[in-house]
Coordinates of C-alpha atoms in Angstrom, one line a residue:
M8 CA 16.9 -1.0 10.9
S9 CA 19.8 -1.2 13.3
S10 CA 19.1 -2.7 16.7
S11 CA 20.9 -2.7 20.0
H12 CA 19.0 -5.7 21.2
T13 CA 20.6 -9.1 21.6
P14 CA 20.1 -11.6 18.7
Y15 CA 16.7 -13.3 18.8
T16 CA 16.3 -16.7 20.3
K17 CA 13.1 -18.3 21.5
E18 CA 14.9 -19.3 24.7
R19 CA 15.6 -15.7 25.8
R20 CA 12.8 -14.4 28.0
K21 CA 12.5 -10.9 29.5
E22 CA 11.9 -10.5 33.2
S23 CA 8.8 -8.5 34.2
S24 CA 11.1 -5.8 35.6
E25 CA 12.5 -5.3 32.1
L26 CA 9.1 -4.4 30.6
R27 CA 9.0 -1.0 29.1
S28 CA 5.7 -0.2 30.9
A29 CA 7.4 -0.8 34.2
R30 CA 9.0 2.6 33.8
W31 CA 5.5 4.1 34.2
F32 CA 4.0 1.8 36.8
G33 CA 6.8 0.2 38.7
P34 CA 8.8 2.8 40.8
D35 CA 7.7 3.7 44.3
D36 CA 7.5 7.4 43.6
L37 CA 5.0 10.2 43.0
R38 CA 5.1 10.0 39.2
S39 CA 4.2 6.3 39.3
F40 CA 1.6 6.9 42.0
G41 CA -0.1 9.2 39.5
H42 CA 0.0 6.6 36.7
R43 CA -1.3 3.9 38.9
S44 CA -4.0 6.0 40.5
R45 CA -5.2 7.2 37.1
I46 CA -5.4 3.7 35.6
M47 CA -7.3 2.6 38.7
Q48 CA -9.6 5.6 38.0
M49 CA -10.8 3.6 35.0
G50 CA -11.7 0.6 37.1
Y51 CA -8.6 -1.5 36.7
A52 CA -6.7 -3.1 39.6
P53 CA -3.0 -3.9 40.0
E54 CA -3.8 -7.5 39.1
D55 CA -4.8 -6.3 35.6
W56 CA -1.4 -4.8 34.7
A57 CA 1.3 -5.5 37.3
G58 CA 4.1 -7.6 35.8
K59 CA 2.2 -8.1 32.5
P60 CA 3.1 -6.8 29.0
I61 CA 0.8 -3.9 28.1
I62 CA -0.2 -4.3 24.5
G63 CA -1.4 -1.3 22.5
I64 CA -4.0 -2.1 19.8
I65 CA -3.8 0.6 17.2
N66 CA -7.2 0.7 15.7
T67 CA -7.9 2.5 12.4
W68 CA -11.7 1.9 12.6
S69 CA -14.0 4.7 11.4
D70 CA -17.6 5.0 10.3
L71 CA -16.3 6.4 7.0
N72 CA -14.0 3.4 6.3
P73 CA -15.9 0.4 4.9
C74 CA -12.7 -1.6 4.6
H75 CA -12.3 -1.4 8.4
A76 CA -16.0 -1.6 9.4
H77 CA -15.4 -4.8 11.4
F78 CA -12.4 -3.5 13.4
R79 CA -14.8 -2.2 16.1
H80 CA -15.4 -5.9 16.8
R81 CA -11.9 -7.3 15.9
V82 CA -10.3 -5.2 18.6
E83 CA -12.3 -7.2 21.1
D84 CA -11.1 -10.4 19.5
V85 CA -7.5 -9.2 19.8
K86 CA -8.0 -8.2 23.5
R87 CA -9.3 -11.7 24.2
G88 CA -6.1 -13.2 22.8
V89 CA -3.9 -10.8 24.8
L90 CA -5.8 -11.7 28.0
Q91 CA -5.5 -15.4 27.3
M92 CA -1.7 -15.0 27.3
G93 CA -1.5 -12.9 30.4
G94 CA -1.1 -9.5 28.8
F95 CA -3.0 -6.3 29.4
P96 CA -4.7 -4.9 26.2
V97 CA -5.3 -1.2 25.6
E98 CA -7.0 0.2 22.5
M99 CA -5.3 3.2 20.9
P100 CA -7.4 4.8 18.1
A101 CA -5.6 6.4 15.2
I102 CA -6.7 8.3 12.1
T103 CA -8.2 6.2 9.4
L104 CA -7.3 6.6 5.7
S105 CA -10.5 5.7 3.8
E106 CA -9.7 5.3 0.2
S107 CA -13.3 5.7 -0.8
F108 CA -14.0 9.0 0.9
M109 CA -10.8 10.9 1.7
K110 CA -10.0 13.7 -0.8
P111 CA -8.0 14.7 -2.6
T112 CA -6.2 11.4 -1.8
T113 CA -5.2 9.3 1.2
M114 CA -1.6 9.5 0.0
L115 CA -1.6 13.0 1.2
Y116 CA -2.1 11.7 4.7
R117 CA -0.1 8.4 4.8
N118 CA 2.8 10.1 6.4
M119 CA 0.5 11.8 9.0
L120 CA -0.7 8.4 10.1
A121 CA 2.8 7.1 10.2
M122 CA 3.9 10.0 12.4
E123 CA 0.9 9.5 14.7
V124 CA 1.7 5.7 15.1
E125 CA 5.3 6.4 15.9
E126 CA 4.5 9.0 18.5
Q127 CA 1.6 7.1 20.0
I128 CA 3.9 4.1 20.6
R129 CA 6.7 6.1 22.0
A130 CA 4.7 8.3 24.3
H131 CA 2.5 5.7 25.9
P132 CA 3.3 2.9 28.4
V133 CA 3.1 -0.1 26.0
D134 CA 5.4 -3.0 25.5
G135 CA 4.2 -4.1 22.1
V136 CA 1.5 -3.3 19.5
V137 CA -1.0 -4.9 17.3
L138 CA -1.6 -2.9 14.1
L139 CA -5.1 -3.1 12.6
G140 CA -5.1 -2.0 9.0
G141 CA -5.9 -3.0 5.5
C142 CA -7.2 -0.1 3.4
D143 CA -4.6 1.0 0.9
K144 CA -2.3 3.5 2.6
T145 CA -3.1 2.3 6.1
T146 CA -0.8 -0.7 5.8
P147 CA 2.4 1.1 4.9
A148 CA 1.6 4.0 7.3
L149 CA 1.2 1.7 10.3
I150 CA 4.3 -0.3 9.4
M151 CA 6.4 2.8 8.8
G152 CA 5.5 4.3 12.1
A153 CA 6.0 1.1 14.0
L154 CA 9.4 0.5 12.3
S155 CA 10.5 3.9 13.6
A156 CA 9.2 3.2 17.1
G157 CA 11.0 -0.1 17.2
L158 CA 8.8 -2.0 19.7
P159 CA 7.6 -5.6 19.1
M160 CA 4.7 -5.4 16.6
I161 CA 2.4 -7.6 14.6
Y162 CA 0.2 -6.6 11.7
L163 CA -3.4 -7.7 11.6
P164 CA -4.8 -7.4 8.0
A165 CA -8.4 -6.4 7.5
G166 CA -8.9 -9.1 4.8
P167 CA -10.7 -8.8 1.5
M168 CA -14.5 -8.4 1.2
L169 CA -16.6 -11.1 -0.4
R170 CA -16.9 -11.4 -4.1
G171 CA -19.3 -8.9 -5.8
N172 CA -22.3 -10.2 -7.6
Y173 CA -24.9 -8.8 -10.0
A174 CA -27.2 -10.6 -12.4
G175 CA -25.3 -13.8 -12.0
Q176 CA -21.9 -12.2 -12.8
Q177 CA -19.0 -12.0 -10.4
L178 CA -17.9 -8.4 -9.9
G179 CA -14.5 -7.2 -8.8
S180 CA -14.2 -4.0 -6.8
G181 CA -12.6 -1.2 -8.8
S182 CA -11.8 -3.2 -11.9
D183 CA -15.5 -3.7 -12.9
A184 CA -16.3 -0.1 -11.9
W185 CA -14.0 1.1 -14.6
K186 CA -15.2 -1.5 -17.0
Y187 CA -18.9 -0.8 -16.6
W188 CA -18.4 2.9 -16.5
D189 CA -17.0 2.9 -20.0
E190 CA -19.9 0.8 -21.1
R191 CA -22.3 3.3 -19.5
R192 CA -20.5 6.2 -21.2
A193 CA -21.0 4.3 -24.4
G194 CA -24.8 4.1 -23.7
C195 CA -24.8 0.3 -23.2
I196 CA -26.0 0.2 -19.6
T197 CA -29.4 1.4 -18.3
D198 CA -30.1 3.3 -15.0
K199 CA -31.6 0.2 -13.5
Q200 CA -28.5 -2.0 -14.4
W201 CA -26.2 0.7 -13.1
L202 CA -28.0 0.8 -9.7
G203 CA -27.8 -3.0 -9.5
I204 CA -24.0 -2.9 -10.2
E205 CA -23.6 -0.2 -7.5
G206 CA -25.4 -2.4 -4.9
G207 CA -23.7 -5.6 -5.9
I208 CA -20.1 -4.8 -6.3
A209 CA -19.2 -4.4 -2.6
R210 CA -21.2 -6.9 -0.4
S211 CA -19.4 -7.0 2.9
Y212 CA -16.9 -5.2 5.1
G213 CA -13.2 -5.7 4.1
H214 CA -11.0 -4.2 1.5
C215 CA -11.1 -4.6 -2.3
M216 CA -11.2 -8.3 -3.3
T217 CA -9.2 -7.7 -6.5
M218 CA -5.4 -7.7 -6.3
G219 CA -5.6 -3.9 -5.8
T220 CA -3.4 -1.9 -3.5
A221 CA -5.0 -3.2 -0.3
S222 CA -4.5 -6.9 -1.2
T223 CA -1.1 -6.1 -2.5
M224 CA 0.1 -4.3 0.6
T225 CA -1.3 -6.8 3.1
A226 CA 0.4 -9.6 1.1
I227 CA 3.6 -7.5 1.2
A228 CA 3.3 -7.2 5.0
D229 CA 2.7 -10.9 5.2
A230 CA 5.7 -11.8 3.0
M231 CA 7.9 -9.4 5.0
G232 CA 7.2 -11.5 8.1
L233 CA 5.0 -9.0 9.9
C234 CA 1.8 -11.1 9.9
L235 CA 1.1 -14.6 11.2
T236 CA 2.2 -16.2 7.9
G237 CA -0.5 -16.5 5.3
V238 CA -3.3 -14.7 7.1
S239 CA -3.5 -11.8 4.7
S240 CA -5.6 -14.1 2.4
I241 CA -8.5 -14.7 4.9
P242 CA -11.7 -12.9 3.8
A243 CA -12.8 -10.3 6.3
A244 CA -16.2 -12.0 6.8
D245 CA -14.8 -15.5 7.4
A246 CA -14.9 -16.9 11.0
N247 CA -11.2 -17.7 10.5
H248 CA -10.6 -14.0 10.6
I249 CA -12.0 -13.7 14.1
R250 CA -9.8 -16.6 15.3
M251 CA -6.8 -15.0 13.6
A252 CA -7.4 -11.8 15.4
S253 CA -7.2 -13.6 18.8
A254 CA -4.1 -15.4 17.6
C255 CA -2.4 -12.1 17.0
G256 CA -3.3 -11.0 20.5
R257 CA -1.7 -14.2 21.9
R258 CA 1.4 -14.0 19.8
I259 CA 2.2 -10.3 20.5
V260 CA 2.5 -11.1 24.2
E261 CA 5.0 -13.8 23.5
M262 CA 6.9 -11.5 21.2
V263 CA 7.3 -9.0 24.0
W264 CA 8.7 -11.6 26.4
E265 CA 11.0 -12.8 23.5
D266 CA 12.1 -9.3 22.7
L267 CA 11.3 -9.9 19.1
V268 CA 11.5 -6.4 17.7
P269 CA 10.9 -5.4 14.0
G270 CA 14.6 -4.7 13.4
K271 CA 15.2 -8.5 13.7
I272 CA 12.5 -9.2 11.1
V273 CA 12.6 -6.3 8.6
T274 CA 15.9 -6.9 6.9
R275 CA 17.0 -6.7 3.3
D276 CA 15.9 -10.4 3.0
A277 CA 12.4 -9.4 4.1
F278 CA 12.2 -6.8 1.3
H279 CA 13.5 -9.4 -1.2
N280 CA 10.7 -11.7 -0.2
A281 CA 8.1 -9.0 -0.2
T282 CA 9.1 -7.8 -3.7
T283 CA 9.1 -11.3 -5.0
V284 CA 5.7 -12.1 -3.7
A285 CA 4.3 -8.7 -4.9
M286 CA 5.5 -9.3 -8.4
A287 CA 4.1 -12.9 -8.5
T288 CA 0.7 -11.7 -7.3
G289 CA 0.2 -9.1 -10.1
C290 CA 0.6 -6.3 -7.6
S291 CA -0.6 -2.8 -7.7
T292 CA 1.7 -0.1 -9.0
N293 CA 1.3 1.6 -5.6
A294 CA 3.5 -1.1 -4.2
V295 CA 6.5 0.8 -5.6
V296 CA 6.1 4.0 -3.5
H297 CA 5.2 2.1 -0.4
L298 CA 8.1 -0.5 -0.6
L299 CA 10.6 2.3 -1.2
A300 CA 9.2 4.3 1.8
M301 CA 9.2 1.4 4.2
A302 CA 12.7 0.4 3.2
R303 CA 14.0 3.9 3.8
R304 CA 12.3 3.9 7.3
A305 CA 14.1 0.6 8.0
G306 CA 17.4 2.0 6.9
I307 CA 17.6 -0.4 4.0
D308 CA 18.9 0.5 0.5
W309 CA 16.0 -0.7 -1.7
T310 CA 15.5 1.1 -5.0
L311 CA 13.6 1.2 -8.3
D312 CA 16.4 -0.8 -9.8
D313 CA 15.9 -3.6 -7.3
L314 CA 12.2 -3.7 -8.1
D315 CA 12.8 -3.8 -11.8
R316 CA 15.5 -6.4 -11.5
M317 CA 13.2 -8.7 -9.6
G318 CA 10.3 -8.0 -11.8
R319 CA 12.2 -9.3 -14.8
T320 CA 12.7 -12.8 -13.2
T321 CA 9.5 -13.3 -11.2
P322 CA 6.5 -14.3 -13.3
V323 CA 2.9 -13.5 -12.3
I324 CA 1.4 -16.7 -11.1
A325 CA -1.7 -15.5 -9.2
N326 CA -4.6 -15.5 -11.7
I327 CA -6.4 -12.7 -9.9
R328 CA -7.9 -9.6 -11.5
P329 CA -6.9 -7.2 -12.8
S330 CA -3.7 -9.0 -14.1
G331 CA -5.7 -12.3 -14.2
D332 CA -8.8 -12.7 -16.2
K333 CA -11.3 -14.3 -13.9
Y334 CA -10.6 -14.9 -10.2
L335 CA -10.9 -12.7 -7.0
M336 CA -9.3 -12.8 -3.6
E337 CA -12.0 -15.2 -2.2
D338 CA -11.0 -17.7 -4.9
F339 CA -7.3 -17.2 -4.0
Y340 CA -8.0 -18.0 -0.4
Y341 CA -9.9 -21.2 -1.3
A342 CA -7.0 -22.2 -3.6
G343 CA -4.6 -22.1 -0.7
G344 CA -3.9 -18.4 -0.4
L345 CA -0.6 -16.7 0.1
L346 CA 0.9 -19.7 1.9
A347 CA 0.3 -21.8 -1.2
L348 CA 1.7 -19.1 -3.5
M349 CA 4.8 -18.6 -1.5
S350 CA 5.4 -22.4 -1.4
R351 CA 5.4 -22.3 -5.2
L352 CA 8.0 -19.5 -5.1
K353 CA 10.4 -21.3 -2.6
E354 CA 13.3 -21.3 -5.0
K355 CA 13.0 -17.5 -5.3
L356 CA 12.6 -16.7 -1.6
V357 CA 15.0 -16.3 1.3
L358 CA 13.5 -19.1 3.4
D359 CA 15.5 -18.5 6.6
A360 CA 14.1 -15.0 7.0
L361 CA 12.6 -14.6 10.5
T362 CA 8.8 -13.8 10.9
V363 CA 6.7 -12.6 13.8
T364 CA 5.8 -16.2 14.6
G365 CA 9.4 -16.7 15.8
D366 CA 9.9 -19.3 13.1
T367 CA 11.4 -18.7 9.6
L368 CA 9.4 -18.3 6.5
G369 CA 10.5 -21.7 5.3
E370 CA 9.3 -23.4 8.5
N371 CA 6.0 -21.7 8.1
L372 CA 5.5 -22.8 4.5
E373 CA 5.9 -26.5 5.4
G374 CA 2.8 -28.4 4.5
A375 CA 1.3 -25.7 2.3
E376 CA -1.0 -27.0 -0.4
I377 CA -2.4 -25.7 -3.6
Y378 CA -6.1 -26.6 -4.3
N379 CA -6.6 -24.9 -7.6
E380 CA -3.8 -24.6 -10.1
D381 CA -5.7 -22.3 -12.4
V382 CA -5.9 -19.7 -9.6
I383 CA -2.3 -20.2 -8.4
R384 CA -0.4 -21.2 -11.5
P385 CA 2.8 -23.2 -11.7
L386 CA 5.9 -21.3 -12.7
S387 CA 5.8 -23.1 -16.1
N388 CA 2.4 -21.7 -16.9
P389 CA 2.3 -18.2 -15.6
V390 CA -0.4 -15.5 -16.1
Y391 CA 2.4 -13.3 -17.4
H392 CA 6.0 -14.3 -18.1
E393 CA 7.6 -11.4 -16.1
G394 CA 6.6 -9.7 -12.8
S395 CA 3.7 -7.4 -12.5
L396 CA 5.7 -4.1 -12.8
A397 CA 8.3 -2.6 -15.0
V398 CA 10.4 0.5 -14.3
L399 CA 11.0 2.9 -17.2
R400 CA 13.6 5.6 -17.7
G401 CA 14.3 8.1 -20.5
N402 CA 14.2 11.8 -21.2
L403 CA 10.6 12.0 -20.0
C404 CA 11.3 10.2 -16.7
P405 CA 15.1 10.4 -15.8
D406 CA 14.3 9.4 -12.2
G407 CA 11.9 6.6 -13.3
A408 CA 8.3 5.8 -14.1
V409 CA 6.3 2.6 -13.5
I410 CA 4.0 0.6 -15.7
K411 CA 2.0 -2.6 -15.1
P412 CA 2.6 -4.6 -18.4
S413 CA 0.6 -7.6 -17.1
A414 CA -2.6 -5.5 -17.1
C415 CA -2.4 -3.7 -20.4
D416 CA -3.0 -4.6 -24.0
Q417 CA 0.2 -6.2 -25.3
R418 CA 0.3 -4.1 -28.4
F419 CA 1.6 -1.3 -26.2
Q420 CA 4.8 -3.2 -25.4
Q421 CA 6.3 -0.9 -28.0
H422 CA 4.4 2.2 -29.2
T423 CA 5.0 5.6 -30.7
G424 CA 2.3 8.2 -30.9
P425 CA 1.5 11.9 -30.7
A426 CA 0.9 13.4 -27.2
L427 CA -2.3 15.0 -26.1
V428 CA -1.4 17.0 -23.1
F429 CA -3.6 18.2 -20.2
D430 CA -2.4 20.5 -17.3
S431 CA -5.2 19.6 -14.9
Y432 CA -7.8 16.9 -14.3
P433 CA -10.8 19.1 -15.0
E434 CA -9.2 20.1 -18.4
M435 CA -8.7 16.5 -19.2
K436 CA -12.2 15.4 -18.1
A437 CA -13.9 18.1 -20.3
A438 CA -11.8 17.0 -23.3
I439 CA -12.4 13.3 -23.1
D440 CA -16.1 13.7 -22.7
D441 CA -16.2 15.8 -26.0
E442 CA -17.4 13.4 -28.7
N443 CA -15.8 15.8 -31.3
L444 CA -12.3 15.6 -29.7
E445 CA -9.7 15.0 -32.4
V446 CA -8.0 11.8 -31.1
T447 CA -7.0 8.5 -32.5
P448 CA -6.2 5.2 -30.8
D449 CA -2.5 5.9 -31.4
H450 CA -2.5 9.1 -29.4
V451 CA -0.8 9.3 -26.0
L452 CA -3.0 10.9 -23.3
V453 CA -0.8 12.9 -20.8
L454 CA -2.0 14.4 -17.5
R455 CA 0.6 16.4 -15.6
N456 CA 0.7 18.5 -12.4
A457 CA -0.7 15.5 -10.5
G458 CA 2.4 14.3 -8.6
P459 CA 3.3 14.5 -4.9
L460 CA 3.3 18.4 -4.9
G461 CA 1.1 19.0 -8.0
G462 CA -1.9 16.8 -7.1
P463 CA -1.4 17.5 -4.2
G464 CA -0.5 14.2 -2.7
M465 CA -0.2 12.3 -6.0
P466 CA -3.9 11.2 -6.4
E467 CA -5.1 8.1 -8.2
W468 CA -5.8 10.0 -11.4
G469 CA -3.4 8.0 -13.6
M470 CA -5.9 5.7 -15.3
L471 CA -7.2 8.5 -17.6
P472 CA -10.6 7.7 -19.0
I473 CA -10.6 6.7 -22.7
P474 CA -12.1 9.5 -24.8
K475 CA -15.8 9.1 -25.5
A476 CA -15.1 9.3 -29.2
L477 CA -12.9 6.2 -29.0
I478 CA -15.2 4.4 -26.6
K479 CA -18.0 4.6 -29.2
Q480 CA -15.6 3.2 -31.8
G481 CA -15.1 0.1 -29.6
H482 CA -11.6 1.0 -28.2
R483 CA -10.9 0.2 -24.5
D484 CA -7.2 0.9 -24.1
M485 CA -4.7 3.4 -25.1
L486 CA -1.3 4.7 -23.9
R487 CA -1.6 7.1 -21.0
I488 CA 1.2 8.9 -19.0
S489 CA 1.0 10.8 -15.7
D490 CA 3.0 11.8 -12.7
A491 CA 0.0 10.6 -10.7
R492 CA -0.7 7.2 -9.3
M493 CA -3.6 4.9 -10.2
S494 CA -5.8 2.6 -8.2
G495 CA -4.4 -0.9 -7.9
T496 CA -7.8 -2.2 -9.2
S497 CA -7.2 -0.3 -12.4
Y498 CA -5.8 -1.7 -15.7
G499 CA -4.6 -0.5 -19.0
A500 CA -1.5 0.9 -20.7
C501 CA -0.8 3.5 -18.0
V502 CA 2.6 4.9 -17.3
L503 CA 2.7 6.4 -13.8
H504 CA 4.8 8.0 -11.1
V505 CA 6.8 10.0 -13.7
A506 CA 9.8 11.5 -11.7
P507 CA 10.6 14.2 -11.2
E508 CA 7.0 15.4 -11.4
S509 CA 6.0 18.3 -13.7
F510 CA 5.0 20.6 -10.8
V511 CA 8.7 20.9 -9.9
G512 CA 9.9 21.3 -13.4
G513 CA 10.5 17.7 -14.4
P514 CA 10.7 16.9 -18.2
L515 CA 7.0 16.1 -18.3
A516 CA 6.4 19.9 -17.8
L517 CA 8.1 20.5 -21.2
L518 CA 6.0 18.1 -23.3
R519 CA 3.6 19.7 -25.7
T520 CA 0.6 18.4 -27.6
G521 CA 1.7 16.9 -30.9
D522 CA 5.2 15.8 -29.7
L523 CA 5.9 12.2 -30.4
V524 CA 6.3 9.9 -27.4
R525 CA 8.0 6.5 -27.6
L526 CA 7.4 3.7 -25.1
D527 CA 9.5 0.5 -25.2
I528 CA 8.7 -1.8 -22.3
P529 CA 11.2 -4.6 -23.2
N530 CA 14.0 -2.0 -23.2
R531 CA 12.5 -0.1 -20.2
S532 CA 12.5 3.3 -21.9
L533 CA 10.1 6.2 -22.2
D534 CA 11.1 9.2 -24.3
M535 CA 9.7 12.3 -26.0
L536 CA 11.2 12.6 -29.5
V537 CA 12.2 16.3 -29.1
S538 CA 15.7 17.7 -29.6
D539 CA 17.8 18.8 -26.6
E540 CA 18.0 22.3 -28.0
E541 CA 14.2 22.6 -28.2
L542 CA 13.8 21.2 -24.6
E543 CA 16.3 23.8 -23.4
K544 CA 14.3 26.6 -25.0
R545 CA 11.1 25.3 -23.4
R546 CA 12.7 25.0 -20.0
A547 CA 13.8 28.7 -20.2
E548 CA 10.1 29.6 -20.8
W549 CA 8.6 27.4 -18.1
K550 CA 7.2 29.0 -14.9
Q551 CA 6.9 27.4 -11.5
P552 CA 3.1 26.9 -10.6
E553 CA 1.7 28.6 -7.5
P554 CA 2.1 26.6 -4.3
R555 CA -0.9 24.5 -3.3
F556 CA -0.7 25.3 0.4
E557 CA 0.1 28.4 2.5
R558 CA -0.4 26.9 6.0
G559 CA -1.0 23.8 8.1
Y560 CA -0.2 20.2 7.3
G561 CA -0.3 20.8 3.6
W562 CA 2.4 23.5 3.9
M563 CA 4.6 21.1 5.9
F564 CA 3.9 18.3 3.4
A565 CA 4.9 20.4 0.4
R566 CA 8.3 21.4 2.0
H567 CA 9.3 17.9 3.0
V568 CA 7.8 15.2 0.8
T569 CA 10.2 13.4 -1.4
Q570 CA 9.6 12.4 -5.0
A571 CA 8.0 9.2 -6.1
D572 CA 11.3 7.4 -6.7
K573 CA 12.2 8.0 -3.0
G574 CA 8.8 6.8 -1.7
C575 CA 7.1 10.1 -1.0
D576 CA 8.0 10.0 2.7
F577 CA 9.0 13.1 4.6
D578 CA 12.8 13.7 4.2
Y579 CA 13.1 14.3 8.0
L580 CA 11.7 10.8 8.9
S581 CA 14.4 8.7 7.3
P582 CA 17.2 7.4 9.6
E583 CA 20.0 9.3 7.8
F584 CA 18.3 12.6 8.7
G585 CA 18.9 11.9 12.4
R586 CA 18.6 9.5 15.2
T587 CA 15.2 8.2 16.3
A588 CA 14.1 9.8 19.5
G589 CA 14.8 7.6 22.6
E590 CA 12.5 6.8 25.5
P591 CA 10.5 9.7 26.8
D592 CA 11.5 11.3 30.0
I593 CA 9.2 10.6 32.9
F594 CA 9.2 13.1 35.8

């Protein structure tokens, strides 16, 4: 992101007359009289705000978002920190994106939250903001909006929930849901056991405690320099999380006086560090669309090729499920957390990258220690020899597709098998529950019309269930392909984000049941073994599906969302589309 501000130095301090909020409250005229009288209407006095940074606290709390259930209290902790440093805190609620309850997918509304954040910041008399998020799409949405707004900002991560527990076994959110659901479908779990698993898998507020999308994205925000370094690992229910919230409040006041805006932090080096850390943690495949979208908002050229290049040279060293075999985020925190992991990656990071602390990443990593080397592995003994993700290309995905090799059966590194194609989720669901379905472990399950437009919103349908016929034979993985996404807590040989998507006529739309599909992860290729002549014939016969929306937000989404390889942001929100709106007129 380009910036017209002077280079950052801790020594530079704004004068109170330079505060952005002074435009609303400072002048001796009728408009400012109205602003001052209305804030006094709420019981405040000039001593509360005059000459002080006004700090917006953007709170994504909701009664329907269990990941953010504690934000109703954390906002008060942030306010305490702001007041301690002489600022004036104001809470600004924003829509919440609850992964558990929002349908068809929170991804449909990520850009809506990003737009709301940008406009909330621009339209109100705030000098800096604290962003409260954590549930999957909330993190990128908040950051995208704040990047576009350009005011000093700090990200406060919700933190992972406590470890799940049932019958003496540790349970991981998402990952064990998939695992035990397969066992239930196979008739191996009773109703009583299933109820116990339901009640034990999520025991506190906070986001998923596996290295799913939530833990991935908060780690990415942390590695980008947008958090107090290392705090993304703190469990939501830990008292340290409360203290961290107040520390965020104190620090944002200092950032305003120092004019430490995101354009000085979110550079190409920041994306290098974020991608390196993501790969080393065994990140969610969802990291791809969000990293690409955030980079485009920042005006930085960061592509699928950059992600794949770094994935080839960054091993997975966080032994956390689903890439790892045992541990959860609580264990990661006790082992030293993200600070410890980044200290182990020093040779691969840009250590002079600036962070919201005002210090460099390298300075913040000094003194970091690792307390459990099985949780945070040395580079010489990784969980997986390459990074978490691989980017594929071929005649099925000319604009790319993504797979998580670290979380699938290694026999699928190279695989050829016949396709079994489904045009909708209900069609697929009915088929895989049919015990008489003609399917073998070598088949390739394909779900299409589930991308950004086809889903709509690119739902997390990509971890297609294993057919019941194969489950009963003892099989637990097979190759699956989709233009959808999958939950970061998922696992298996799933090729996702196929671009262009089938709904707009991408090659996946031309695949037919029985066609041979070839996957080659080492050579990063995915192809259907069908002649060009036959594909041309099929293309001539293909018909565009009916639009999903005829009005409202969905109509706007369908006309402006980009494909997965571009981050699924709206085309008109990238810097190259036009200049960011300036300060609002005040009359």
